[in-house]
Amino acid sequence: MNRLRLWISLVGLMVGSLPAAELIPGLAYLRPGAEVTSETGSTVLDLRYVTDEAAAAPLLAAVQPGNANERRVILALLSPETPAGVTSQLTRLPRCLTIGHAAPDFKTDIVVAISAEADRRAFDTLVAGTPPDKLLGENADKVRYDESALVREHAGVAAPVDVTESAPSATPEPAASTESPTKSDASVAAAAKVDAVLQRAVHIHRGLLILKKL
């Protein structure tokens, strides 16, 4: 048991150097191991693909609310792999919304209609060192109608709401010789540079600011 505790402590020290990143002014991005205090304001907690509850425990303990940030919002990004114990702890955080991709037997407050594969690719890009603000897309600051409607219903930012977007229609077979391979490859590469779940968190934060809920 002592060896296990020592190992967990060493892991915490190794990942404790992860810097906190600012997605947009007033909204931080944090993964387990990032340095944070109870005074940290509105935050995106990226807990996707965290399979060890102990790894998330220090971060969840650190983001407990303080007097200086009682109006903040916590936007927790989850995946089906996120341990149930972590999800349970999030329910005890005030003004916390969970966001994740659509999947069977997996529920979050906000559902983003993308595939598990696309979500994993985006997350792996972040882990590889890409700054999170680089995966927001060129319209990251735009609050769309569905986000605005959502936050109007979420006056207290508490009740779960399913805002699953309509799934994209099947892509038709491209006509022969109508699009060059170079253009097609560029389109795929551009799509891979947007983290849709992270982008949704930013949209919701923007909407809450517009509605003066933060």
XYZ file of N, CA and C in Angstrom:
642
model
N 0.827 -1.219 0.000
C 0.000 0.000 0.000
C 0.853 1.257 0.000
N 1.958 1.235 0.815
C 2.839 2.396 0.851
C 3.479 2.649 -0.508
N 3.835 1.535 -1.198
C 4.420 1.689 -2.525
C 3.434 2.315 -3.494
N 2.165 1.898 -3.406
C 1.137 2.452 -4.277
C 0.973 3.949 -4.034
N 0.930 4.355 -2.775
C 0.786 5.782 -2.462
C 1.976 6.578 -2.969
N 3.192 5.991 -2.828
C 4.386 6.676 -3.315
C 4.329 6.839 -4.817
N 3.859 5.775 -5.511
C 3.773 5.846 -6.965
C 2.792 6.923 -7.404
N 1.641 6.998 -6.744
C 0.643 8.026 -7.086
C 1.220 9.422 -6.849
N 1.963 9.583 -5.755
C 2.566 10.884 -5.450
C 3.572 11.284 -6.518
N 4.391 10.302 -6.965
C 5.387 10.595 -7.990
C 4.727 10.974 -9.309
N 3.650 10.256 -9.647
C 2.919 10.610 -10.866
C 2.386 12.033 -10.771
N 1.856 12.386 -9.606
C 1.340 13.742 -9.410
C 2.414 14.788 -9.597
N 3.648 14.489 -9.123
C 4.734 15.431 -9.297
C 5.139 15.557 -10.754
N 5.122 14.417 -11.470
C 5.546 14.455 -12.865
C 4.578 15.230 -13.732
N 3.270 15.083 -13.491
C 2.294 15.785 -14.328
C 1.931 17.139 -13.752
N 2.431 17.445 -12.559
C 2.078 18.702 -11.925
C 2.634 19.912 -12.621
N 3.565 19.679 -13.568
C 4.162 20.794 -14.278
C 3.330 21.218 -15.483
N 2.208 20.525 -15.734
C 1.368 20.911 -16.859
C 0.867 22.340 -16.662
N 1.087 23.211 -17.629
C 0.625 24.586 -17.454
C -0.871 24.710 -17.685
N -1.491 25.652 -16.988
C -2.885 25.979 -17.257
C -2.920 26.874 -18.490
N -3.767 26.558 -19.441
C -3.853 27.337 -20.673
C -5.115 28.180 -20.655
N -5.044 29.337 -21.297
C -6.223 30.203 -21.418
C -6.804 30.012 -22.806
N -8.022 29.476 -22.867
C -8.685 29.287 -24.153
C -9.056 30.623 -24.771
N -9.801 31.397 -24.007
C -10.205 32.755 -24.361
C -10.140 33.548 -23.067
N -10.160 34.866 -23.117
C -10.119 35.639 -21.875
C -11.210 35.215 -20.902
N -10.808 34.844 -19.697
C -11.762 34.474 -18.667
C -12.142 33.010 -18.636
N -11.527 32.192 -19.494
C -11.843 30.760 -19.523
C -10.552 29.962 -19.649
N -10.236 29.203 -18.603
C -9.022 28.398 -18.581
C -9.294 26.986 -19.080
N -8.234 26.314 -19.499
C -8.306 24.915 -19.922
C -7.378 24.105 -19.037
N -7.933 23.060 -18.391
C -7.150 22.268 -17.450
C -7.347 20.784 -17.692
N -6.254 20.041 -17.577
C -6.302 18.589 -17.554
C -5.686 18.122 -16.243
N -5.920 16.871 -15.838
C -5.307 16.384 -14.602
C -3.806 16.629 -14.582
N -3.329 17.156 -13.462
C -1.921 17.482 -13.319
C -1.623 18.961 -13.465
N -2.590 19.747 -13.965
C -2.366 21.182 -14.124
C -2.400 21.874 -12.772
N -1.656 22.954 -12.665
C -1.634 23.728 -11.433
C -2.866 24.629 -11.386
N -3.593 24.566 -10.287
C -4.832 25.325 -10.150
C -5.096 25.550 -8.674
N -5.831 26.620 -8.377
C -6.211 26.902 -6.998
C -7.726 27.023 -6.916
N -8.242 27.102 -5.716
C -9.690 27.233 -5.531
C -10.197 28.589 -5.999
N -9.289 29.516 -6.290
C -9.705 30.834 -6.774
C -9.764 30.899 -8.297
N -9.417 29.808 -8.972
C -9.479 29.788 -10.431
C -10.905 30.048 -10.893
N -11.045 30.858 -11.939
C -12.375 31.228 -12.419
C -12.978 30.176 -13.335
N -13.794 30.628 -14.266
C -14.463 29.706 -15.187
C -13.433 28.844 -15.908
N -13.738 27.544 -16.003
C -12.728 26.589 -16.427
C -13.336 25.465 -17.257
N -12.578 25.037 -18.254
C -12.864 23.794 -18.951
C -11.994 22.718 -18.323
N -12.625 21.698 -17.741
C -11.897 20.548 -17.196
C -11.961 19.430 -18.230
N -10.842 19.108 -18.821
C -10.826 18.058 -19.830
C -10.533 16.724 -19.157
N -11.584 15.960 -18.907
C -11.471 14.669 -18.232
C -11.789 13.522 -19.184
N -11.711 13.800 -20.470
C -11.917 12.740 -21.449
C -10.771 11.734 -21.383
N -11.115 10.484 -21.483
C -10.142 9.398 -21.555
C -9.252 9.312 -20.318
N -9.731 9.871 -19.205
C -9.076 9.654 -17.916
C -9.631 8.348 -17.361
N -8.800 7.334 -17.259
C -9.283 6.021 -16.830
C -9.001 5.732 -15.362
N -8.212 6.590 -14.720
C -7.850 6.378 -13.318
C -8.451 7.499 -12.480
N -9.380 7.146 -11.607
C -10.038 8.151 -10.772
C -9.039 8.905 -9.909
N -7.990 8.219 -9.447
C -6.989 8.855 -8.592
C -6.248 9.962 -9.335
N -6.085 9.819 -10.657
C -5.369 10.832 -11.427
C -6.140 12.146 -11.488
N -7.472 12.057 -11.445
C -8.302 13.263 -11.518
C -8.572 13.872 -10.152
N -8.330 13.122 -9.084
C -8.694 13.575 -7.739
C -8.045 14.906 -7.343
N -6.728 15.098 -7.548
C -6.131 16.385 -7.140
C -6.744 17.584 -7.869
N -7.041 17.413 -9.158
C -7.632 18.510 -9.914
C -9.029 18.829 -9.408
N -9.833 17.807 -9.175
C -11.188 18.032 -8.689
C -11.190 18.655 -7.300
N -10.218 18.284 -6.481
C -10.124 18.890 -5.151
C -9.708 20.352 -5.250
N -8.852 20.662 -6.221
C -8.334 22.022 -6.349
C -9.355 23.002 -6.895
N -10.345 22.525 -7.649
C -11.312 23.448 -8.257
C -12.559 23.634 -7.401
N -12.506 23.231 -6.154
C -13.618 23.537 -5.258
C -13.798 25.051 -5.197
N -15.034 25.530 -5.178
C -15.271 26.979 -5.282
C -14.769 27.754 -4.080
N -14.375 28.994 -4.340
C -13.976 29.917 -3.285
C -14.825 31.181 -3.355
N -14.603 32.097 -2.454
C -15.420 33.318 -2.412
C -15.210 34.198 -3.638
N -14.028 34.089 -4.250
C -13.703 34.988 -5.366
C -14.251 34.494 -6.700
N -14.775 33.304 -6.770
C -15.213 32.782 -8.066
C -16.578 32.106 -7.996
N -17.451 32.609 -7.146
C -18.744 31.950 -6.946
C -19.631 32.022 -8.182
N -19.346 32.937 -9.124
C -20.165 33.061 -10.332
C -19.552 32.344 -11.532
N -18.461 31.651 -11.318
C -17.815 30.955 -12.422
C -18.670 29.775 -12.893
N -18.297 29.212 -14.042
C -18.918 27.986 -14.523
C -17.799 26.978 -14.787
N -18.067 25.716 -14.459
C -17.145 24.629 -14.761
C -17.732 23.838 -15.916
N -16.990 23.724 -17.002
C -17.421 22.985 -18.176
C -16.536 21.744 -18.278
N -17.093 20.599 -17.894
C -16.313 19.368 -17.812
C -16.508 18.535 -19.075
N -15.412 18.263 -19.778
C -15.449 17.444 -20.981
C -15.244 15.984 -20.583
N -16.188 15.125 -20.964
C -16.146 13.732 -20.552
C -16.212 12.808 -21.768
N -15.857 11.561 -21.539
C -16.004 10.506 -22.539
C -16.545 9.275 -21.822
N -17.003 8.263 -22.561
C -17.489 7.051 -21.896
C -16.435 6.388 -21.016
N -15.146 6.657 -21.285
C -14.071 6.065 -20.481
C -13.872 6.757 -19.144
N -14.430 7.958 -18.969
C -14.269 8.686 -17.712
C -14.896 7.883 -16.568
N -14.163 7.633 -15.481
C -14.694 6.810 -14.391
C -15.964 7.406 -13.791
N -16.865 6.515 -13.378
C -18.122 6.958 -12.774
C -17.875 7.760 -11.507
N -16.811 7.437 -10.776
C -16.496 8.188 -9.566
C -16.162 9.636 -9.854
N -15.507 9.889 -10.980
C -15.188 11.263 -11.383
C -16.469 12.005 -11.732
N -17.334 11.357 -12.500
C -18.610 11.974 -12.867
C -19.437 12.300 -11.632
N -19.412 11.415 -10.659
C -20.156 11.637 -9.419
C -19.642 12.854 -8.676
N -18.327 13.031 -8.647
C -17.756 14.205 -7.973
C -18.148 15.497 -8.674
N -18.270 15.447 -9.988
C -18.641 16.649 -10.732
C -20.043 17.113 -10.377
N -20.939 16.177 -10.036
C -22.305 16.566 -9.691
C -22.352 17.392 -8.412
N -21.291 17.325 -7.629
C -21.256 18.088 -6.380
C -20.605 19.454 -6.553
N -20.110 19.734 -7.748
C -19.546 21.054 -8.016
C -20.666 21.994 -8.454
N -20.822 23.140 -7.807
C -21.869 24.067 -8.238
C -21.570 24.651 -9.605
N -22.628 24.907 -10.367
C -22.514 25.535 -11.685
C -21.567 24.755 -12.588
N -21.779 23.463 -12.634
C -20.948 22.579 -13.469
C -21.805 21.926 -14.534
N -21.361 21.994 -15.777
C -22.018 21.334 -16.895
C -21.062 20.305 -17.488
N -21.583 19.145 -17.847
C -20.762 18.137 -18.498
C -21.071 18.112 -19.993
N -20.028 17.881 -20.791
C -20.138 17.917 -22.253
C -19.404 16.700 -22.810
N -19.990 16.033 -23.796
C -19.335 14.889 -24.399
C -19.947 14.518 -25.725
N -19.259 13.636 -26.439
C -19.775 13.188 -27.733
C -20.904 12.187 -27.525
N -21.716 12.027 -28.543
C -22.841 11.102 -28.468
C -22.343 9.666 -28.475
N -22.880 8.855 -27.554
C -22.503 7.449 -27.477
C -23.595 6.689 -26.729
N -23.811 5.407 -27.067
C -24.833 4.613 -26.365
C -24.507 4.491 -24.876
N -25.537 4.589 -24.057
C -25.399 4.411 -22.604
C -24.411 5.391 -21.986
N -24.291 6.567 -22.584
C -23.393 7.600 -22.057
C -24.126 8.928 -22.111
N -24.291 9.553 -20.954
C -25.074 10.778 -20.887
C -24.247 11.920 -20.313
N -24.383 13.063 -20.932
C -23.820 14.300 -20.400
C -24.891 15.375 -20.505
N -24.683 16.492 -19.810
C -25.664 17.582 -19.903
C -25.775 18.095 -21.329
N -24.635 18.206 -21.989
C -24.581 18.710 -23.358
C -23.996 17.613 -24.236
N -24.725 17.234 -25.281
C -24.278 16.176 -26.182
C -23.863 16.788 -27.521
N -22.659 16.477 -27.961
C -22.149 16.976 -29.238
C -22.158 15.828 -30.234
N -22.792 16.027 -31.350
C -22.998 14.953 -32.324
C -21.771 14.752 -33.200
N -20.738 14.174 -32.611
C -19.565 13.766 -33.375
C -19.250 12.321 -33.002
N -18.430 11.679 -33.797
C -18.084 10.288 -33.525
C -17.040 10.193 -32.422
N -16.978 9.028 -31.807
C -15.952 8.781 -30.792
C -14.566 8.896 -31.403
N -14.423 8.466 -32.649
C -13.117 8.528 -33.307
C -12.659 9.968 -33.496
N -13.578 10.836 -33.917
C -13.222 12.245 -34.114
C -12.856 12.899 -32.785
N -13.598 12.563 -31.744
C -13.301 13.119 -30.429
C -11.926 12.659 -29.951
N -11.618 11.391 -30.145
C -10.333 10.866 -29.702
C -9.176 11.492 -30.469
N -9.358 11.698 -31.771
C -8.311 12.338 -32.566
C -8.014 13.739 -32.049
N -9.071 14.474 -31.742
C -8.891 15.835 -31.240
C -8.177 15.820 -29.893
N -8.581 14.907 -29.011
C -7.943 14.815 -27.702
C -6.471 14.431 -27.836
N -6.178 13.466 -28.693
C -4.786 13.052 -28.887
C -3.938 14.199 -29.426
N -4.548 15.057 -30.241
C -3.829 16.221 -30.753
C -3.463 17.172 -29.617
N -4.359 17.331 -28.670
C -4.081 18.155 -27.497
C -2.952 17.558 -26.667
N -3.048 16.258 -26.415
C -2.035 15.587 -25.603
C -0.670 15.661 -26.270
N -0.647 15.671 -27.592
C 0.614 15.740 -28.328
C 1.273 17.107 -28.228
N 0.555 18.086 -27.671
C 1.176 19.387 -27.448
C 0.558 20.554 -28.189
N -0.494 20.324 -28.963
C -1.153 21.433 -29.652
C -1.879 22.312 -28.651
N -1.646 23.624 -28.660
C -2.374 24.505 -27.735
C -3.878 24.382 -27.962
N -4.663 24.291 -26.894
C -6.110 24.074 -27.059
C -6.800 25.157 -27.876
N -6.337 26.402 -27.792
C -7.006 27.466 -28.544
C -6.813 27.305 -30.051
N -5.861 26.465 -30.459
C -5.640 26.240 -31.888
C -6.639 25.236 -32.472
N -7.435 24.602 -31.613
C -8.399 23.602 -32.076
C -9.835 24.101 -31.970
N -10.007 25.404 -31.879
C -11.354 25.955 -31.709
C -12.018 26.333 -33.027
N -11.266 26.393 -34.097
C -11.845 26.779 -35.373
C -11.957 28.286 -35.488
N -12.155 28.769 -36.686
C -12.133 30.213 -36.913
C -13.368 30.920 -36.370
N -14.457 30.181 -36.103
C -15.673 30.801 -35.571
C -15.877 30.499 -34.101
N -14.777 30.297 -33.372
C -14.893 29.893 -31.967
C -15.589 30.938 -31.107
N -15.500 32.213 -31.493
C -16.082 33.263 -30.677
C -17.555 33.504 -30.975
N -18.087 32.840 -31.981
C -19.465 33.078 -32.388
C -20.419 32.238 -31.551
N -21.400 32.868 -30.940
C -22.419 32.146 -30.184
C -23.566 31.823 -31.124
N -23.819 30.549 -31.350
C -24.872 30.150 -32.266
C -26.209 30.130 -31.547
N -27.273 29.972 -32.326
C -28.625 30.039 -31.745
C -28.836 28.972 -30.681
N -28.356 27.733 -30.931
C -28.656 26.673 -29.971
C -27.950 26.899 -28.650
N -26.725 27.464 -28.672
C -26.068 27.767 -27.409
C -26.803 28.884 -26.662
N -27.250 29.887 -27.398
C -27.967 30.978 -26.760
C -29.267 30.474 -26.130
N -30.000 29.627 -26.862
C -31.238 29.076 -26.314
C -30.956 28.208 -25.095
N -29.872 27.469 -25.153
C -29.517 26.599 -24.033
C -29.287 27.397 -22.765
N -28.468 28.447 -22.854
C -28.140 29.177 -21.640
C -29.335 29.964 -21.122
N -30.287 30.312 -21.994
C -31.505 30.959 -21.508
C -32.305 29.982 -20.646
N -32.314 28.714 -21.052
C -33.005 27.705 -20.256
C -32.226 27.358 -19.002
N -30.904 27.543 -19.068
C -30.023 27.206 -17.961
C -29.765 28.443 -17.094
N -30.792 29.095 -16.637
C -30.588 30.300 -15.830
C -29.743 30.002 -14.603
N -29.910 28.820 -14.037
C -29.120 28.448 -12.875
C -27.951 27.566 -13.215
N -27.749 27.233 -14.476
C -26.683 26.353 -14.939
C -26.660 25.081 -14.108
N -27.775 24.349 -14.099
C -27.824 23.158 -13.256
C -28.528 21.995 -13.924
N -29.755 22.200 -14.420
C -30.549 21.075 -14.894
C -29.975 20.492 -16.171
N -29.845 19.154 -16.264
C -29.335 18.528 -17.483
C -30.252 18.796 -18.667
N -29.635 19.047 -19.808
C -30.388 19.294 -21.029
C -29.715 18.547 -22.154
N -30.494 17.882 -22.997
C -29.946 17.197 -24.157
C -30.108 18.110 -25.351
N -29.009 18.606 -25.865
C -29.071 19.488 -27.026
C -28.331 18.844 -28.187
N -28.527 17.560 -28.353
C -27.853 16.852 -29.427
C -28.208 17.474 -30.765
N -27.182 17.747 -31.550
C -27.414 18.294 -32.867
C -27.843 17.182 -33.809
N -28.505 17.565 -34.864
C -28.869 16.566 -35.854
C -27.608 15.967 -36.449
N -27.593 14.661 -36.546
C -26.419 14.007 -37.116
C -26.278 14.407 -38.570
N -25.048 14.619 -39.027
C -24.866 14.995 -40.421
C -25.344 13.895 -41.352
N -25.896 14.291 -42.467
C -26.374 13.303 -43.416
C -25.202 12.573 -44.030
N -25.487 11.408 -44.557
C -24.421 10.616 -45.153
C -23.782 11.380 -46.298
N -22.471 11.316 -46.384
C -21.754 12.019 -47.435
C -21.928 11.293 -48.748
N -22.425 11.959 -49.791
C -22.622 11.280 -51.070
C -21.293 10.916 -51.703
N -21.331 9.911 -52.545
C -20.120 9.533 -53.260
C -19.713 10.667 -54.183
N -18.441 11.088 -54.130
C -18.017 12.195 -54.999
C -18.021 11.763 -56.461
N -18.406 12.685 -57.314
C -18.387 12.403 -58.742
C -16.952 12.284 -59.205
N -16.718 11.432 -60.156
C -15.357 11.203 -60.627
C -14.786 12.455 -61.244
N -13.548 12.746 -60.873
C -12.764 13.842 -61.453
C -13.363 15.214 -61.208
N -14.243 15.381 -60.191
C -14.811 16.702 -59.926
C -14.039 17.443 -58.852
N -13.202 16.743 -58.100
C -12.443 17.395 -57.042
C -11.062 16.802 -57.005
N -10.075 17.651 -56.962
C -8.700 17.160 -56.967
C -8.375 16.521 -55.637
N -7.476 15.521 -55.618
C -7.072 14.895 -54.359
C -6.486 15.890 -53.376
N -5.800 16.887 -53.888
C -5.182 17.882 -53.010
C -6.238 18.637 -52.221
N -7.306 19.055 -52.878
C -8.368 19.790 -52.203
C -9.073 18.905 -51.184
N -9.329 17.649 -51.544
C -10.000 16.733 -50.633
C -9.162 16.510 -49.385
N -7.867 16.285 -49.569
C -6.978 16.073 -48.429
C -6.939 17.294 -47.529
N -6.963 18.473 -48.130
C -6.928 19.702 -47.349
C -8.192 19.846 -46.512
N -9.347 19.431 -47.064
C -10.603 19.520 -46.328
C -10.588 18.602 -45.116
N -10.071 17.391 -45.300
C -9.983 16.448 -44.184
C -9.058 16.987 -43.109
N -7.929 17.545 -43.530
C -6.973 18.086 -42.560
C -7.573 19.239 -41.782
N -8.342 20.095 -42.461
C -8.964 21.232 -41.774
C -9.971 20.765 -40.746
N -10.763 19.742 -41.098
C -11.760 19.230 -40.156
C -11.095 18.639 -38.922
N -9.927 18.048 -39.092
C -9.227 17.419 -37.961
C -8.660 18.448 -36.997
N -8.629 19.715 -37.399
C -8.046 20.753 -36.560
C -9.061 21.420 -35.653
N -10.267 20.905 -35.582
C -11.292 21.458 -34.706
C -11.705 20.400 -33.688
N -11.621 20.756 -32.423
C -12.105 19.881 -31.349
C -13.529 20.326 -31.045
N -14.517 19.585 -31.569
C -15.916 20.023 -31.493
C -16.421 20.090 -30.060
N -15.981 19.173 -29.194
C -16.438 19.183 -27.802
C -15.852 20.386 -27.070
N -14.586 20.644 -27.277
C -13.950 21.811 -26.673
C -14.558 23.099 -27.222
N -14.823 23.125 -28.511
C -15.429 24.300 -29.133
C -16.797 24.592 -28.537
N -17.587 23.516 -28.269
C -18.905 23.726 -27.678
C -18.799 24.376 -26.307
N -17.798 23.972 -25.519
C -17.606 24.570 -24.198
C -17.375 26.072 -24.313
N -16.582 26.463 -25.299
C -16.306 27.889 -25.496
C -17.570 28.624 -25.917
N -18.365 28.021 -26.802
C -19.620 28.650 -27.218
C -20.548 28.885 -26.028
N -20.638 27.894 -25.144
C -21.517 28.020 -23.985
C -21.019 29.122 -23.056
N -19.711 29.188 -22.850
C -19.152 30.241 -22.004
C -19.457 31.612 -22.584
N -19.316 31.751 -23.905
C -19.623 33.024 -24.556
C -21.094 33.396 -24.357
N -21.963 32.403 -24.506
C -23.382 32.679 -24.315
C -23.719 33.128 -22.905
N -23.087 32.496 -21.929
C -23.320 32.877 -20.533
C -22.823 34.304 -20.259
N -21.719 34.667 -20.884
C -21.231 36.040 -20.719
C -22.221 37.037 -21.323
N -22.728 36.735 -22.500
C -23.675 37.631 -23.148
C -24.936 37.819 -22.293
N -25.363 36.727 -21.662
C -26.557 36.769 -20.828
C -26.265 37.242 -19.403
N -24.998 37.633 -19.171
C -24.574 38.168 -17.862
C -24.819 37.169 -16.733
N -24.530 35.906 -17.016
C -24.644 34.863 -16.009
C -23.307 34.583 -15.329
N -22.259 35.262 -15.764
C -20.935 35.064 -15.169
C -20.413 36.389 -14.649
